[in-house]
CSV table of C-alpha atoms in Angstrom, one decimal:
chain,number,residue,atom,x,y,z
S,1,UNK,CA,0.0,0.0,0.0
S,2,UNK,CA,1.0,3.4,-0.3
S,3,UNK,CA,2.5,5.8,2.1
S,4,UNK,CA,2.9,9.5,2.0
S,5,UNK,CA,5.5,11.9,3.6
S,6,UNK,CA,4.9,15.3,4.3
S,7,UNK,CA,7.0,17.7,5.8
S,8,UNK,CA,7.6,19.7,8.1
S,9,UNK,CA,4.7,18.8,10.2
S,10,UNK,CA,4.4,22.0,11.8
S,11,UNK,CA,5.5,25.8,10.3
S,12,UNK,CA,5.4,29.4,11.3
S,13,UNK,CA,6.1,32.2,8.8
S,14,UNK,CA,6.0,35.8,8.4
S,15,UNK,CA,3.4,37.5,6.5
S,16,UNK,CA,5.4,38.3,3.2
S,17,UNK,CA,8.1,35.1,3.3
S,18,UNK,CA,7.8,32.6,0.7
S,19,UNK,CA,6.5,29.0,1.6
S,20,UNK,CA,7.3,25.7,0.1
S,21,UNK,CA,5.7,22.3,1.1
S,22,UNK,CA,6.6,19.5,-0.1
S,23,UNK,CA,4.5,15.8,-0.5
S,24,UNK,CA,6.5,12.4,-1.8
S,25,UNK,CA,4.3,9.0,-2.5
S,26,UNK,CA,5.9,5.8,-2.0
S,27,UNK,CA,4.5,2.5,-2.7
S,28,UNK,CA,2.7,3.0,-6.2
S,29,UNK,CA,3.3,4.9,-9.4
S,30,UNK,CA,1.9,7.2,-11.5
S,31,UNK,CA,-1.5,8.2,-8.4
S,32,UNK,CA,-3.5,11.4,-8.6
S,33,UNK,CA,-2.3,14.1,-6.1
S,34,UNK,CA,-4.1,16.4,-4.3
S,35,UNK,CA,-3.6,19.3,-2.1
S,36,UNK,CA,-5.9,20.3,0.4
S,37,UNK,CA,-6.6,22.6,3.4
S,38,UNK,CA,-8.3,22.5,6.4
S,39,UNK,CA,-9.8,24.7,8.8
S,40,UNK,CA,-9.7,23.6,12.0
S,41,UNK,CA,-12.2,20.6,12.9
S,42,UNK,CA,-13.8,21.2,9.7
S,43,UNK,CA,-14.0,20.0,5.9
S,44,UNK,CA,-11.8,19.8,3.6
S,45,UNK,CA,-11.2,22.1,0.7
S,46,UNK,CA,-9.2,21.2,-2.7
S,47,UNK,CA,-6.7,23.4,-3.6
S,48,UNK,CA,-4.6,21.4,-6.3
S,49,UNK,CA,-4.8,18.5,-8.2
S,50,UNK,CA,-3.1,16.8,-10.6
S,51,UNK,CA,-2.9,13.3,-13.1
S,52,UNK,CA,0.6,13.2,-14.4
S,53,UNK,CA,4.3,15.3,-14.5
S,54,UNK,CA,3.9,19.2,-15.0
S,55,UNK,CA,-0.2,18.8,-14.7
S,56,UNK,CA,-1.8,20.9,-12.6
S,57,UNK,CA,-5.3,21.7,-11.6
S,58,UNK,CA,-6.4,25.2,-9.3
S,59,UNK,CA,-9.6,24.5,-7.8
S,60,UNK,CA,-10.0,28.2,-6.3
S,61,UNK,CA,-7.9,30.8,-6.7
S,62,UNK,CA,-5.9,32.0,-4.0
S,63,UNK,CA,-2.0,33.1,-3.5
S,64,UNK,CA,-0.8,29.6,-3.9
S,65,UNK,CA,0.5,27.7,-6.5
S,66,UNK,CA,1.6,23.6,-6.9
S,67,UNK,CA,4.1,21.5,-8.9
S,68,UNK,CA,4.5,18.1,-9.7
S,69,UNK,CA,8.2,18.0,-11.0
S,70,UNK,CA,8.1,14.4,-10.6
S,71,UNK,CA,5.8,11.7,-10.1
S,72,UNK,CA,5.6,10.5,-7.1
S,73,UNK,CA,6.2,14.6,-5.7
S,74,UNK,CA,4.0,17.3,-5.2
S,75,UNK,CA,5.0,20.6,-4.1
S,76,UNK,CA,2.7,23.4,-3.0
S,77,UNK,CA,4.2,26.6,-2.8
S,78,UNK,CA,3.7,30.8,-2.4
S,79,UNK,CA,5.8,33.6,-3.4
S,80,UNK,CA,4.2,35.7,-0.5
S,81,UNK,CA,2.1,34.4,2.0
S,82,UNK,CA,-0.6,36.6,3.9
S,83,UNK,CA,-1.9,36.1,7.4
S,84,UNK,CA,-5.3,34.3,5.7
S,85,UNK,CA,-3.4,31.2,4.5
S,86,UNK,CA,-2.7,29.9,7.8
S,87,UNK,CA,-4.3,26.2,8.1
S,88,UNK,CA,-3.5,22.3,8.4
S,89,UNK,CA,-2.5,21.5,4.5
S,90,UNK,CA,-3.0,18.1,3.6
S,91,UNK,CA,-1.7,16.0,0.9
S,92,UNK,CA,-3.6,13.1,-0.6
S,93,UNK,CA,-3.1,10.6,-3.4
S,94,UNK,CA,-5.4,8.1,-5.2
S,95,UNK,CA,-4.1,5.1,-7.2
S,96,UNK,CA,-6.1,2.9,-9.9
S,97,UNK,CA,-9.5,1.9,-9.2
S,98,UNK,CA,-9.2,2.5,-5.6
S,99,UNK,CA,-11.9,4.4,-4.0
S,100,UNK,CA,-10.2,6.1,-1.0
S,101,UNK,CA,-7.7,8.6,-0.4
S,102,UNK,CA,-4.6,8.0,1.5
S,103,UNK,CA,-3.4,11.1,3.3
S,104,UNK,CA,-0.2,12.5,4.6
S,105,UNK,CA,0.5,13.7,8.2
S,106,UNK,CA,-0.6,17.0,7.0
S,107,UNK,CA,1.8,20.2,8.1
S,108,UNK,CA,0.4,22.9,10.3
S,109,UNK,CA,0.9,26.3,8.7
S,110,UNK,CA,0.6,29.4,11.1
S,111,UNK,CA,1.5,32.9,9.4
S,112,UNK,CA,1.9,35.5,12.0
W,1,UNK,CA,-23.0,25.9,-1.2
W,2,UNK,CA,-21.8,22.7,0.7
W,3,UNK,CA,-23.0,19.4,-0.9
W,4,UNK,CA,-22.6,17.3,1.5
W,5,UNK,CA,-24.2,18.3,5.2
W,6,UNK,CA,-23.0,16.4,8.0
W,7,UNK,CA,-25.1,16.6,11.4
W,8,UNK,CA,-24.5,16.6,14.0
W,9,UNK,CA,-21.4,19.2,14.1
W,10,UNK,CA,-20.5,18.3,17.6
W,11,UNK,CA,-21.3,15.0,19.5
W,12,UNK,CA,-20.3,14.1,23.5
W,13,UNK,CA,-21.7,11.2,24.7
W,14,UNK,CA,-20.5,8.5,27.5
W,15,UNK,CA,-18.7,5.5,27.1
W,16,UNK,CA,-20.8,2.6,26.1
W,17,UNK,CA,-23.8,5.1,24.6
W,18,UNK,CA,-24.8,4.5,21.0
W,19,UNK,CA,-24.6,7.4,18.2
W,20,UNK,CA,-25.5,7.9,14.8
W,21,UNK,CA,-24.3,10.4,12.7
W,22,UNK,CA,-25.7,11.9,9.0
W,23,UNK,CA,-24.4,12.9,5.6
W,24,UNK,CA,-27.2,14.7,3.6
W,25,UNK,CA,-26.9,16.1,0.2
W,26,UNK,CA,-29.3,16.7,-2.6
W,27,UNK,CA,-27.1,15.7,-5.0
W,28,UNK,CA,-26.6,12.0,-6.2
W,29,UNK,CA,-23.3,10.2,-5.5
W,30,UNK,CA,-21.6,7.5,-7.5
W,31,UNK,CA,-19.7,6.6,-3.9
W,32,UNK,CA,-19.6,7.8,-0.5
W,33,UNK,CA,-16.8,7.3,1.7
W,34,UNK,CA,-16.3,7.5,6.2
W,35,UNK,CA,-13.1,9.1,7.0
W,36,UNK,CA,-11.6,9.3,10.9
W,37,UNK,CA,-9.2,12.0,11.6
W,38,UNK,CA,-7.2,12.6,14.9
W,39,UNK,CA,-5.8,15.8,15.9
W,40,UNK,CA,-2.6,16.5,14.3
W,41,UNK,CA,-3.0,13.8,11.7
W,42,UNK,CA,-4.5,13.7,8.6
W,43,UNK,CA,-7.7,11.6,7.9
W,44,UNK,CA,-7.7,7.5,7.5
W,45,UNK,CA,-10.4,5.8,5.5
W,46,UNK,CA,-12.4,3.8,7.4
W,47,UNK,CA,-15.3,2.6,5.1
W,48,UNK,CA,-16.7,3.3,1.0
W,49,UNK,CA,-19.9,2.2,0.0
W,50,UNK,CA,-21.0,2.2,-3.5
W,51,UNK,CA,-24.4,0.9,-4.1
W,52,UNK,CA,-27.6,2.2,-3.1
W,53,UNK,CA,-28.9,0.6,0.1
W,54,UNK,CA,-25.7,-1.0,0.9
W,55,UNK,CA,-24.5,-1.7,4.9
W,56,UNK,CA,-21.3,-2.5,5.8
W,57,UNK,CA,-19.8,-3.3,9.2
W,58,UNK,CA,-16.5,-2.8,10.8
W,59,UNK,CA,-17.0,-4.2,14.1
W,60,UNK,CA,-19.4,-1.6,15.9
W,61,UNK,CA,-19.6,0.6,13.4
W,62,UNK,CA,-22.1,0.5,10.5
W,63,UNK,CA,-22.3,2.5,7.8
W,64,UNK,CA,-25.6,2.9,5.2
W,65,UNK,CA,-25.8,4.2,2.2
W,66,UNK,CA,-29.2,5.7,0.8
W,67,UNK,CA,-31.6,4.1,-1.3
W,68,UNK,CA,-31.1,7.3,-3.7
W,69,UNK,CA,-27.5,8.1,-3.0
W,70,UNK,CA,-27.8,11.0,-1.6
W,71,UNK,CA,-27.0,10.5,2.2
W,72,UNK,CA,-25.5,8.2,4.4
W,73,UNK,CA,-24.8,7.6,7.7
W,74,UNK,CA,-22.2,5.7,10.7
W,75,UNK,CA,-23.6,4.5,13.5
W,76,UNK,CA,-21.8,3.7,17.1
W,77,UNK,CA,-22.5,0.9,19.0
W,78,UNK,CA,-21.2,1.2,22.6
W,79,UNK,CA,-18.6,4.2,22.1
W,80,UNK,CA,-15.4,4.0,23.7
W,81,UNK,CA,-12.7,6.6,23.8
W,82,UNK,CA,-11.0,5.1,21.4
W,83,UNK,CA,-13.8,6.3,19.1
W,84,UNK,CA,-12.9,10.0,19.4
W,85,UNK,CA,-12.4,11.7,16.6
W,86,UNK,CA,-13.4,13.9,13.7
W,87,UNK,CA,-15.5,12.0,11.3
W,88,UNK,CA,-15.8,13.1,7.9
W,89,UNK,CA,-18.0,11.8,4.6
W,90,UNK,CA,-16.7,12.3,1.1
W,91,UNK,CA,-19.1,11.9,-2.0
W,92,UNK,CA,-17.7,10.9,-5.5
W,93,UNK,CA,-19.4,12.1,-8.4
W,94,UNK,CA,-18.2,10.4,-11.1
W,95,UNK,CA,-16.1,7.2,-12.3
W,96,UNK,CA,-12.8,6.4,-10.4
W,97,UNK,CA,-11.0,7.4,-13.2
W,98,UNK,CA,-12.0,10.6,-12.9
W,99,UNK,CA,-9.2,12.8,-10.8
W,100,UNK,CA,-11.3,15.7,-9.3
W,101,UNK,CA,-13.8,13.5,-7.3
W,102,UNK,CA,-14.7,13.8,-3.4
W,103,UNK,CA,-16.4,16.1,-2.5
W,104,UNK,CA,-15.9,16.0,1.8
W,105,UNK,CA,-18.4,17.0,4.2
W,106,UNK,CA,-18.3,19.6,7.5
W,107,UNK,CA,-17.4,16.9,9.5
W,108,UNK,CA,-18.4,15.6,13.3
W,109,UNK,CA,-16.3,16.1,15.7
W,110,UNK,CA,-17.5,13.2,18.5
W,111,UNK,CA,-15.4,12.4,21.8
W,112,UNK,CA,-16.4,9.7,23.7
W,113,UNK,CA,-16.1,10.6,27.8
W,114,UNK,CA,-14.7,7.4,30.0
């Protein structure tokens, strides 16, 4: 089965600084990836998704942008982040005909 | 707009009680899936269901899915603290080869009192 690795597992920023986040998959090739965000003890939202190398999909738009340089990566990253991107980000990734989701850890973003 | 409306939002009950929780939406799903999420962590699938009607077991809990496949639900037979958690439903709208598909509900955020 697969696993996922997400780090770091907890992160505070300054309004302004750049951010980078960074997902690997092991245990199966070529899965869907997906970014997502959480508010606390809520739902989750979809940020990013993405099928392949170099595809992305924005599901709303915001100050963040993702990558998928290679397969089993995903990176989700922001030139300058502001005080309302603070949240749990979690990455996610599907393989084959599989139904469910496996998720990372998730890292804890707090921009102060 | 949410789709999918999970109720209730917050849930304490005692050890050894019983609980159901819902997932309502008016829109028709292809699948619905039970997630369990600790603090800190991210969430862990417990359960998918994919035809109408359908109820599976995993020891004492027991999910249902709708006739219609619109809602669903997890109930709790004699809760134990172990059970604490956030539960969230996800709705798939479409085939699974399909990338963009759940849809996740609000969540329920049930702890279980010793």
């Amino acid at each position: 089965s697969q696993t996922i690795h997400q780090w770091p597992a907890t992160l505070v920023q300054p309004v302004g600084s750049p951010l980078s986040l960074e997902c690997t998959v092991e245990g199966t090739s070529n899965p869907n990836l997906y970014w997502y965000r959480q508010a606390a003890g809520r739902g989750l939202q979809l940020l990013f998704y993405s099928v392949g190398i170099g595809q992305i999909s924005s599901e709303v738009p915001q100050n963040l942008s993702a990558s998928r340089p290679q397969d089993r990566q995903f990176i989700l990253s922001s030139k300058k982040l502001l005080l309302s991107d603070s949240g749990f980000y979690l990455c996610a990734c599907k393989t084959g005909s599989n139904y469910g989701y496996t998720f990372g850890s998730g890292t804890r973003l707090t921009v102060v | 707009t949410q789709l999918l409306e999970q109720s209730p939002q917050f849930l304490s009950i005692q050890e050894g009680e019983n609980l159901t929780v819902y997932c309502n939406s008016s829109s028709v799903f292809s699948s619905l899936q039970w997630y369990r999420q600790e603090p800190g962590e991210g969430p862990v699938l417990l359960v998918t269901v994919v035809t109408g009607g359908e109820v599976k077991k995993l020891k004492r809990l027991t999910f249902q899915f709708g006739d219609a496949r619109k809602d669903s639900s997890l109930h709790i037979t004699a809760a134990q603290p172990g059970d604490t958690g956030l539960y969230l439903c996800a709705g798939a709208k479409s085939s699974s080869g399909s990338a963009r598909q759940l849809t996740f509900g609000s969540g329920t955020q049930l702890t279980v009192l010793p």
